[in-house]
């Protein structure tokens, strides 16, 4: 019986607190050479795709730019289209917000990327309803939080209609008959968010539809992903949690008329390697304390306590007062907890049980899923997750730009290949081929109505 195959994506560092941008070895977040280096490394490692996150407004805390995030990154689609010219097989996945973009425009942008890359485009569909982000679009607070997936569903319904408006044989370009195109369907959609009519502007792209990613973990987000997504970018941290999440998503897909095999479950994960387990653990500890310096620890505490903690010493115990239930101290990001007082009680218990000071506590509770060990140990653990159906693979998030993936490709990938769990060459051209996903059937004529 053949083994389940591991799928891997490469997340460009930044837009989170994983990146150690103060490390002297860290490179630019703007220069194209950084994006190119990581993409070429990922392709050398035969990975499925390169992944870009994106924010629509610089996030703030206490009225200042929140420096736990890397800021000033170029536009996602500009970067991905540029990478299409320096890679040949690597998928190109970009995060584009469904709340603040028009369906027809996004449909054309991703169809363009799919054409220019030869079928390697992917769209990570995200939503936002906060007024702070909306102010950049003169729509502050215009969308109720409960409606964010209502709009996202309609965005995708309209986008799919545009992608399907050209049949597979619509582009004729026959100089003998003088026929350039035929059988182009007209999209007609009338809904609460969109009222559009007309054909798509591009012929059907190589994949038909770009691969769709989704990352929301609420019940509404899971339902949305089970209905529309091809891949789920999730954050579960243990094998047991992964098995439960994956089973839930596959069952939801079935309830929505799909097969459970239509979904690829891909948690984000970091990795730290060493010649021995002890060395790897020490390396991981050093990296985490670079990621969460004293000022970063205080910033995280402010997000839970909901108040200005200027002057607080993170080398001592947690604050001895209760958090503010309602607070807008952090703008443009979700508060770390829905119940800050319960979180504070839990954190105090953890700190007391383990003898942690405030900074040490933050280091522990804000860590992403990590693989720490020798290359052989990391390869074995990744393989174990996939074979247990806790996921289909991982989106790797290195802590350094742009060289953070180099060691993984050099040392871990060959061991995954030796285990028979990872490709030794690309066997397809499109991202759907890499992920083992079907290509949507072409529809010769489409009229979408709501």
Short mmCIF file of C-alpha atoms in Angstrom, two decimals:
data_model
loop_
_atom_site.label_atom_id
_atom_site.label_comp_id
_atom_site.label_asym_id
_atom_site.label_seq_id
_atom_site.Cartn_x
_atom_site.Cartn_y
_atom_site.Cartn_z
CA UNK A 1 0.00 0.00 0.00
CA UNK A 2 1.47 3.36 -1.04
CA UNK A 3 2.08 5.97 1.63
CA UNK A 4 0.18 9.23 1.85
CA UNK A 5 2.28 11.97 0.29
CA UNK A 6 3.40 15.04 2.20
CA UNK A 7 2.48 18.41 0.69
CA UNK A 8 4.57 21.45 1.59
CA UNK A 9 4.16 25.17 1.04
CA UNK A 10 6.63 27.98 1.71
CA UNK A 11 5.26 31.01 3.57
CA UNK A 12 7.21 34.20 2.96
CA UNK A 13 8.10 35.52 6.45
CA UNK A 14 6.36 38.60 7.80
CA UNK A 15 2.83 39.77 8.68
CA UNK A 16 3.11 37.89 11.97
CA UNK A 17 5.36 37.69 15.01
CA UNK A 18 7.30 34.70 13.66
CA UNK A 19 9.76 36.81 11.68
CA UNK A 20 12.98 37.87 13.40
CA UNK A 21 13.52 41.03 11.39
CA UNK A 22 16.13 42.37 13.82
CA UNK A 23 18.48 39.44 13.20
CA UNK A 24 21.62 40.70 11.36
CA UNK A 25 21.14 37.89 8.84
CA UNK A 26 17.62 39.04 7.94
CA UNK A 27 17.16 40.42 4.45
CA UNK A 28 14.80 42.91 2.87
CA UNK A 29 11.02 42.51 2.91
CA UNK A 30 10.76 44.69 -0.22
CA UNK A 31 13.57 43.74 -2.62
CA UNK A 32 12.47 41.27 -5.27
CA UNK A 33 15.63 39.28 -4.66
CA UNK A 34 14.22 38.17 -1.28
CA UNK A 35 11.02 36.83 -2.81
CA UNK A 36 12.98 35.20 -5.61
CA UNK A 37 15.40 33.49 -3.22
CA UNK A 38 12.65 31.90 -1.14
CA UNK A 39 10.66 30.87 -4.23
CA UNK A 40 13.67 29.30 -5.93
CA UNK A 41 14.57 27.49 -2.71
CA UNK A 42 11.02 26.15 -2.39
CA UNK A 43 11.05 24.97 -6.00
CA UNK A 44 14.43 23.33 -5.53
CA UNK A 45 12.80 21.51 -2.62
CA UNK A 46 9.94 20.41 -4.91
CA UNK A 47 7.37 22.16 -2.75
CA UNK A 48 3.81 22.63 -3.88
CA UNK A 49 3.55 26.40 -3.57
CA UNK A 50 4.87 29.75 -2.37
CA UNK A 51 2.46 31.62 -0.06
CA UNK A 52 2.05 35.34 0.60
CA UNK A 53 -0.05 36.74 3.42
CA UNK A 54 -1.22 40.33 3.22
CA UNK A 55 -2.66 43.10 5.37
CA UNK A 56 -4.76 45.96 4.02
CA UNK A 57 -3.71 48.48 6.65
CA UNK A 58 -0.69 48.80 8.89
CA UNK A 59 -1.82 47.54 12.27
CA UNK A 60 -1.42 49.76 15.30
CA UNK A 61 -1.10 49.42 19.05
CA UNK A 62 -1.48 52.43 21.34
CA UNK A 63 -1.60 54.56 18.18
CA UNK A 64 1.78 53.38 16.90
CA UNK A 65 2.68 51.01 14.06
CA UNK A 66 2.65 47.48 15.51
CA UNK A 67 6.25 46.38 14.89
CA UNK A 68 5.56 42.70 15.56
CA UNK A 69 4.43 42.73 11.94
CA UNK A 70 6.71 43.42 9.03
CA UNK A 71 5.37 46.47 7.23
CA UNK A 72 5.86 47.94 3.79
CA UNK A 73 5.55 44.81 1.65
CA UNK A 74 4.82 45.23 -2.10
CA UNK A 75 1.42 44.26 -3.53
CA UNK A 76 0.77 40.52 -3.47
CA UNK A 77 -0.28 40.03 -7.08
CA UNK A 78 2.61 42.12 -8.39
CA UNK A 79 5.05 39.90 -6.50
CA UNK A 80 3.40 36.65 -7.61
CA UNK A 81 3.25 37.62 -11.28
CA UNK A 82 6.92 38.53 -11.10
CA UNK A 83 7.76 35.18 -9.50
CA UNK A 84 5.96 33.40 -12.33
CA UNK A 85 8.79 34.50 -14.60
CA UNK A 86 11.58 33.02 -12.45
CA UNK A 87 9.93 29.69 -11.52
CA UNK A 88 8.55 26.87 -13.64
CA UNK A 89 6.49 24.56 -11.40
CA UNK A 90 5.99 26.20 -8.02
CA UNK A 91 2.43 27.20 -7.17
CA UNK A 92 1.86 30.90 -6.40
CA UNK A 93 -0.66 31.58 -3.63
CA UNK A 94 -1.73 35.07 -2.61
CA UNK A 95 -3.99 36.44 0.11
CA UNK A 96 -6.64 38.80 -1.25
CA UNK A 97 -9.50 40.15 0.87
CA UNK A 98 -13.04 39.33 -0.26
CA UNK A 99 -14.52 42.17 1.78
CA UNK A 100 -12.80 45.12 0.15
CA UNK A 101 -12.35 43.92 -3.44
CA UNK A 102 -14.73 43.57 -6.37
CA UNK A 103 -15.53 40.05 -7.56
CA UNK A 104 -15.04 40.71 -11.28
CA UNK A 105 -11.70 42.41 -10.73
CA UNK A 106 -10.32 39.67 -8.47
CA UNK A 107 -11.57 37.02 -10.91
CA UNK A 108 -9.61 38.67 -13.71
CA UNK A 109 -6.49 39.14 -11.55
CA UNK A 110 -6.26 35.48 -10.59
CA UNK A 111 -7.19 34.28 -14.08
CA UNK A 112 -4.35 36.46 -15.35
CA UNK A 113 -1.91 34.97 -12.84
CA UNK A 114 -3.05 31.48 -13.80
CA UNK A 115 -2.47 32.21 -17.51
CA UNK A 116 0.90 33.88 -17.00
CA UNK A 117 2.17 31.13 -14.71
CA UNK A 118 0.87 28.23 -16.79
CA UNK A 119 -1.68 27.10 -14.22
CA UNK A 120 -0.03 27.77 -10.86
CA UNK A 121 -2.33 30.37 -9.25
CA UNK A 122 -3.99 30.12 -5.84
CA UNK A 123 -6.17 32.58 -3.92
CA UNK A 124 -6.23 32.62 -0.12
CA UNK A 125 -9.69 34.08 0.52
CA UNK A 126 -9.87 36.16 3.70
CA UNK A 127 -12.50 38.48 5.15
CA UNK A 128 -12.55 41.56 7.36
CA UNK A 129 -15.30 43.59 8.94
CA UNK A 130 -13.43 45.94 11.27
CA UNK A 131 -13.90 49.66 10.77
CA UNK A 132 -10.18 50.38 11.24
CA UNK A 133 -9.23 48.43 8.11
CA UNK A 134 -12.29 49.73 6.28
CA UNK A 135 -11.18 53.35 6.72
CA UNK A 136 -8.58 52.76 3.98
CA UNK A 137 -11.49 52.03 1.63
CA UNK A 138 -13.96 54.68 2.85
CA UNK A 139 -16.14 51.86 4.08
CA UNK A 140 -15.33 51.83 7.79
CA UNK A 141 -17.68 49.47 9.58
CA UNK A 142 -19.93 49.07 6.57
CA UNK A 143 -20.16 45.28 6.88
CA UNK A 144 -21.53 43.56 9.95
CA UNK A 145 -19.17 40.95 11.41
CA UNK A 146 -21.78 38.23 10.93
CA UNK A 147 -22.01 39.07 7.21
CA UNK A 148 -18.35 38.71 6.31
CA UNK A 149 -18.82 35.18 4.96
CA UNK A 150 -22.14 36.11 3.35
CA UNK A 151 -20.21 38.55 1.18
CA UNK A 152 -17.33 36.11 0.65
CA UNK A 153 -19.73 33.47 -0.65
CA UNK A 154 -21.19 35.91 -3.13
CA UNK A 155 -17.72 37.06 -4.20
CA UNK A 156 -16.78 33.48 -5.02
CA UNK A 157 -20.09 32.72 -6.73
CA UNK A 158 -19.57 35.68 -9.06
CA UNK A 159 -15.86 34.97 -9.58
CA UNK A 160 -16.57 31.37 -10.50
CA UNK A 161 -19.20 32.48 -12.96
CA UNK A 162 -16.65 34.71 -14.68
CA UNK A 163 -14.03 31.94 -14.72
CA UNK A 164 -16.57 29.58 -16.29
CA UNK A 165 -17.97 32.07 -18.81
CA UNK A 166 -15.48 30.94 -21.45
CA UNK A 167 -15.77 27.33 -22.53
CA UNK A 168 -12.65 25.22 -22.93
CA UNK A 169 -12.89 25.57 -26.73
CA UNK A 170 -14.20 29.14 -26.85
CA UNK A 171 -10.93 30.60 -28.13
CA UNK A 172 -10.83 29.57 -31.78
CA UNK A 173 -8.52 32.11 -33.48
CA UNK A 174 -9.10 30.54 -36.91
CA UNK A 175 -7.67 32.80 -39.64
CA UNK A 176 -9.44 30.76 -42.33
CA UNK A 177 -12.94 31.37 -41.03
CA UNK A 178 -12.17 34.66 -39.36
CA UNK A 179 -13.63 33.37 -36.08
CA UNK A 180 -11.66 34.47 -33.03
CA UNK A 181 -13.93 33.25 -30.23
CA UNK A 182 -17.31 31.60 -29.83
CA UNK A 183 -19.48 30.16 -27.09
CA UNK A 184 -18.65 32.84 -24.53
CA UNK A 185 -21.35 32.79 -21.88
CA UNK A 186 -22.74 35.87 -20.23
CA UNK A 187 -22.59 36.25 -16.46
CA UNK A 188 -25.70 37.72 -14.93
CA UNK A 189 -25.85 38.01 -11.16
CA UNK A 190 -28.21 40.04 -8.99
CA UNK A 191 -27.54 39.78 -5.26
CA UNK A 192 -27.24 41.89 -2.11
CA UNK A 193 -23.52 42.55 -2.69
CA UNK A 194 -23.18 42.51 -6.48
CA UNK A 195 -25.27 43.36 -9.51
CA UNK A 196 -23.20 42.41 -12.56
CA UNK A 197 -23.76 41.40 -16.16
CA UNK A 198 -21.35 40.56 -18.95
CA UNK A 199 -18.81 37.94 -20.06
CA UNK A 200 -15.43 37.34 -18.49
CA UNK A 201 -12.53 39.25 -20.04
CA UNK A 202 -10.16 36.29 -20.36
CA UNK A 203 -10.28 32.83 -21.93
CA UNK A 204 -10.52 29.94 -19.53
CA UNK A 205 -7.23 29.61 -17.64
CA UNK A 206 -5.14 26.42 -17.44
CA UNK A 207 -6.61 25.33 -14.08
CA UNK A 208 -10.13 26.54 -14.85
CA UNK A 209 -10.27 28.03 -11.35
CA UNK A 210 -7.29 28.98 -9.21
CA UNK A 211 -6.80 26.78 -6.16
CA UNK A 212 -8.80 28.32 -3.31
CA UNK A 213 -7.35 28.53 0.21
CA UNK A 214 -9.29 29.48 3.33
CA UNK A 215 -8.06 30.09 6.85
CA UNK A 216 -11.01 30.96 9.13
CA UNK A 217 -11.45 28.64 12.12
CA UNK A 218 -14.84 29.81 13.40
CA UNK A 219 -17.86 27.62 12.70
CA UNK A 220 -18.85 29.97 9.86
CA UNK A 221 -15.30 29.88 8.55
CA UNK A 222 -15.20 26.09 8.60
CA UNK A 223 -18.51 25.88 6.74
CA UNK A 224 -17.27 28.36 4.16
CA UNK A 225 -14.06 26.37 3.68
CA UNK A 226 -15.89 23.05 3.45
CA UNK A 227 -18.16 24.51 0.76
CA UNK A 228 -15.69 26.44 -1.40
CA UNK A 229 -12.05 25.79 -0.53
CA UNK A 230 -9.56 23.38 -2.03
CA UNK A 231 -7.08 23.83 0.84
CA UNK A 232 -7.44 24.89 4.47
CA UNK A 233 -4.66 26.89 6.12
CA UNK A 234 -5.12 26.02 9.79
CA UNK A 235 -3.26 26.48 13.05
CA UNK A 236 -3.86 23.33 15.11
CA UNK A 237 -0.80 22.40 17.13
CA UNK A 238 -0.96 18.74 18.20
CA UNK A 239 -1.46 15.52 16.30
CA UNK A 240 -4.66 14.79 18.25
CA UNK A 241 -6.08 18.25 17.49
CA UNK A 242 -5.11 17.80 13.85
CA UNK A 243 -6.89 14.46 13.55
CA UNK A 244 -10.06 15.99 15.04
CA UNK A 245 -9.90 19.10 12.83
CA UNK A 246 -9.26 17.14 9.66
CA UNK A 247 -12.10 14.70 10.40
CA UNK A 248 -14.44 17.62 11.06
CA UNK A 249 -13.53 19.39 7.82
CA UNK A 250 -13.82 16.25 5.71
CA UNK A 251 -17.25 15.46 7.21
CA UNK A 252 -18.39 19.03 6.57
CA UNK A 253 -17.26 18.73 2.96
CA UNK A 254 -19.39 15.59 2.57
CA UNK A 255 -22.40 17.35 4.10
CA UNK A 256 -21.91 20.08 1.51
CA UNK A 257 -22.07 17.62 -1.38
CA UNK A 258 -18.34 17.16 -1.83
CA UNK A 259 -15.87 14.37 -1.13
CA UNK A 260 -13.66 14.58 1.92
CA UNK A 261 -10.74 14.03 -0.44
CA UNK A 262 -11.53 17.35 -2.13
CA UNK A 263 -9.81 19.19 0.74
CA UNK A 264 -6.13 19.56 1.57
CA UNK A 265 -5.55 20.38 5.24
CA UNK A 266 -2.32 22.37 5.65
CA UNK A 267 -1.41 23.81 9.07
CA UNK A 268 1.18 26.53 9.38
CA UNK A 269 4.34 25.33 11.12
CA UNK A 270 7.81 26.48 12.03
CA UNK A 271 10.89 24.31 12.30
CA UNK A 272 14.22 24.45 14.10
CA UNK A 273 17.02 22.01 13.36
CA UNK A 274 20.12 20.90 15.24
CA UNK A 275 22.72 18.16 15.13
CA UNK A 276 21.15 16.79 18.32
CA UNK A 277 17.74 17.21 19.92
CA UNK A 278 19.30 19.22 22.74
CA UNK A 279 20.98 21.59 20.30
CA UNK A 280 17.74 22.04 18.36
CA UNK A 281 15.83 22.83 21.57
CA UNK A 282 18.42 25.42 22.54
CA UNK A 283 18.27 26.95 19.05
CA UNK A 284 14.47 27.07 19.28
CA UNK A 285 14.60 28.78 22.66
CA UNK A 286 17.00 31.43 21.34
CA UNK A 287 14.75 32.09 18.33
CA UNK A 288 11.59 32.37 20.43
CA UNK A 289 13.23 34.92 22.74
CA UNK A 290 14.33 36.91 19.68
CA UNK A 291 10.75 36.78 18.40
CA UNK A 292 9.35 37.85 21.75
CA UNK A 293 11.65 40.49 23.18
CA UNK A 294 10.64 42.48 26.29
CA UNK A 295 8.69 45.09 24.31
CA UNK A 296 6.93 42.42 22.24
CA UNK A 297 5.94 40.57 25.41
CA UNK A 298 4.39 43.75 26.81
CA UNK A 299 2.54 44.32 23.52
CA UNK A 300 1.00 40.85 23.70
CA UNK A 301 -0.01 41.41 27.32
CA UNK A 302 -1.67 44.68 26.34
CA UNK A 303 -3.79 42.81 23.81
CA UNK A 304 -5.17 40.59 26.57
CA UNK A 305 -5.33 43.13 29.40
CA UNK A 306 -6.73 45.77 27.06
CA UNK A 307 -4.82 48.66 28.58
CA UNK A 308 -1.56 50.60 28.31
CA UNK A 309 1.18 48.70 30.14
CA UNK A 310 3.97 51.21 29.52
CA UNK A 311 6.60 50.68 32.19
CA UNK A 312 5.52 47.13 32.98
CA UNK A 313 8.46 44.77 33.66
CA UNK A 314 7.97 41.52 31.66
CA UNK A 315 10.73 39.82 33.64
CA UNK A 316 8.40 39.77 36.63
CA UNK A 317 4.98 38.20 37.22
CA UNK A 318 1.88 38.82 35.12
CA UNK A 319 -0.24 41.91 35.93
CA UNK A 320 -2.12 41.43 39.20
CA UNK A 321 -5.18 43.37 38.05
CA UNK A 322 -8.02 42.18 35.85
CA UNK A 323 -8.16 42.87 32.09
CA UNK A 324 -10.52 45.36 30.52
CA UNK A 325 -13.34 43.46 28.82
CA UNK A 326 -13.85 46.10 26.11
CA UNK A 327 -10.77 47.72 24.60
CA UNK A 328 -9.56 49.17 21.30
CA UNK A 329 -5.88 49.33 22.24
CA UNK A 330 -4.96 47.14 19.25
CA UNK A 331 -6.27 48.37 15.88
CA UNK A 332 -6.49 46.22 12.78
CA UNK A 333 -5.97 42.88 14.46
CA UNK A 334 -8.25 40.50 16.30
CA UNK A 335 -7.93 40.62 20.08
CA UNK A 336 -6.06 37.55 21.28
CA UNK A 337 -9.05 36.27 23.25
CA UNK A 338 -12.80 36.62 23.38
CA UNK A 339 -12.77 36.25 27.17
CA UNK A 340 -9.72 38.18 28.43
CA UNK A 341 -10.42 37.58 32.12
CA UNK A 342 -10.63 33.82 31.67
CA UNK A 343 -7.43 33.96 29.59
CA UNK A 344 -5.70 35.92 32.36
CA UNK A 345 -6.74 33.30 34.93
CA UNK A 346 -5.44 30.48 32.72
CA UNK A 347 -2.16 32.28 32.10
CA UNK A 348 -1.64 32.91 35.81
CA UNK A 349 -2.15 29.21 36.51
CA UNK A 350 0.36 28.24 33.79
CA UNK A 351 2.90 30.77 35.02
CA UNK A 352 2.61 29.59 38.61
CA UNK A 353 2.78 25.90 37.70
CA UNK A 354 5.88 26.34 35.54
CA UNK A 355 7.64 29.16 37.35
CA UNK A 356 7.43 31.44 34.29
CA UNK A 357 7.72 35.21 34.36
CA UNK A 358 5.47 37.27 32.08
CA UNK A 359 7.80 37.17 29.06
CA UNK A 360 8.41 33.43 29.39
CA UNK A 361 4.65 32.87 29.55
CA UNK A 362 4.09 34.88 26.36
CA UNK A 363 6.87 32.94 24.61
CA UNK A 364 5.10 29.69 25.44
CA UNK A 365 1.49 30.62 24.66
CA UNK A 366 2.12 32.51 21.40
CA UNK A 367 4.29 29.86 19.72
CA UNK A 368 3.14 28.38 16.43
CA UNK A 369 3.21 24.61 15.74
CA UNK A 370 6.91 23.80 15.82
CA UNK A 371 9.04 20.89 14.66
CA UNK A 372 12.21 20.88 16.72
CA UNK A 373 14.92 18.24 16.43
CA UNK A 374 17.48 16.70 14.14
CA UNK A 375 16.59 16.58 10.43
CA UNK A 376 15.67 12.91 10.85
CA UNK A 377 13.41 13.60 13.81
CA UNK A 378 11.65 16.48 12.03
CA UNK A 379 11.12 14.40 8.88
CA UNK A 380 9.70 11.54 10.95
CA UNK A 381 7.32 13.83 12.86
CA UNK A 382 6.03 15.55 9.73
CA UNK A 383 5.47 12.16 8.13
CA UNK A 384 3.64 10.90 11.22
CA UNK A 385 1.13 13.74 11.07
CA UNK A 386 0.32 13.04 7.43
CA UNK A 387 0.11 9.26 7.78
CA UNK A 388 -2.28 9.70 10.75
CA UNK A 389 -4.49 12.01 8.63
CA UNK A 390 -3.90 14.87 11.05
CA UNK A 391 -3.23 16.93 7.90
CA UNK A 392 -2.04 16.61 4.31
CA UNK A 393 1.16 18.53 4.90
CA UNK A 394 2.34 21.88 6.20
CA UNK A 395 2.86 25.49 5.22
CA UNK A 396 6.35 26.15 6.54
CA UNK A 397 6.95 29.57 8.09
CA UNK A 398 10.70 30.25 8.42
CA UNK A 399 11.84 32.93 10.86
CA UNK A 400 14.42 34.53 8.57
CA UNK A 401 14.01 36.38 5.27
CA UNK A 402 14.94 35.11 2.74
CA UNK A 403 17.26 32.23 3.72
CA UNK A 404 15.17 30.61 6.45
CA UNK A 405 14.06 27.70 4.26
CA UNK A 406 17.49 26.74 2.94
CA UNK A 407 18.43 24.31 5.71
CA UNK A 408 15.09 22.50 5.54
CA UNK A 409 15.43 21.89 1.81
CA UNK A 410 19.02 20.72 2.15
CA UNK A 411 18.55 18.43 5.16
CA UNK A 412 14.90 17.44 5.70
CA UNK A 413 13.52 17.08 2.16
CA UNK A 414 15.94 14.25 1.21
CA UNK A 415 14.90 12.33 4.33
CA UNK A 416 11.20 12.69 3.50
CA UNK A 417 12.02 11.34 0.05
CA UNK A 418 13.87 8.37 1.59
CA UNK A 419 10.74 7.61 3.62
CA UNK A 420 8.71 7.40 0.39
CA UNK A 421 6.46 10.24 1.53
CA UNK A 422 7.64 13.06 -0.73
CA UNK A 423 8.05 13.53 -4.45
CA UNK A 424 11.41 13.22 -6.12
CA UNK A 425 10.30 15.26 -9.12
CA UNK A 426 7.32 17.29 -10.24
CA UNK A 427 4.97 15.04 -12.21
CA UNK A 428 2.47 17.70 -13.24
CA UNK A 429 2.50 21.28 -14.40
CA UNK A 430 -0.32 22.96 -12.49
CA UNK A 431 -0.78 23.53 -8.78
CA UNK A 432 -3.89 21.34 -8.90
CA UNK A 433 -1.66 18.57 -10.25
CA UNK A 434 0.81 19.02 -7.39
CA UNK A 435 -1.95 18.89 -4.75
CA UNK A 436 -3.81 16.01 -6.40
CA UNK A 437 -6.92 18.14 -6.98
CA UNK A 438 -9.29 17.79 -9.91
CA UNK A 439 -9.66 20.53 -12.50
CA UNK A 440 -13.15 22.09 -12.61
CA UNK A 441 -15.07 21.09 -15.71
CA UNK A 442 -15.43 23.77 -18.33
CA UNK A 443 -18.95 25.03 -18.94
CA UNK A 444 -19.50 26.28 -22.50
CA UNK A 445 -22.08 28.91 -21.58
CA UNK A 446 -22.86 30.42 -18.17
CA UNK A 447 -25.62 32.67 -16.89
CA UNK A 448 -25.36 33.04 -13.12
CA UNK A 449 -28.36 34.43 -11.27
CA UNK A 450 -29.02 35.02 -7.62
#
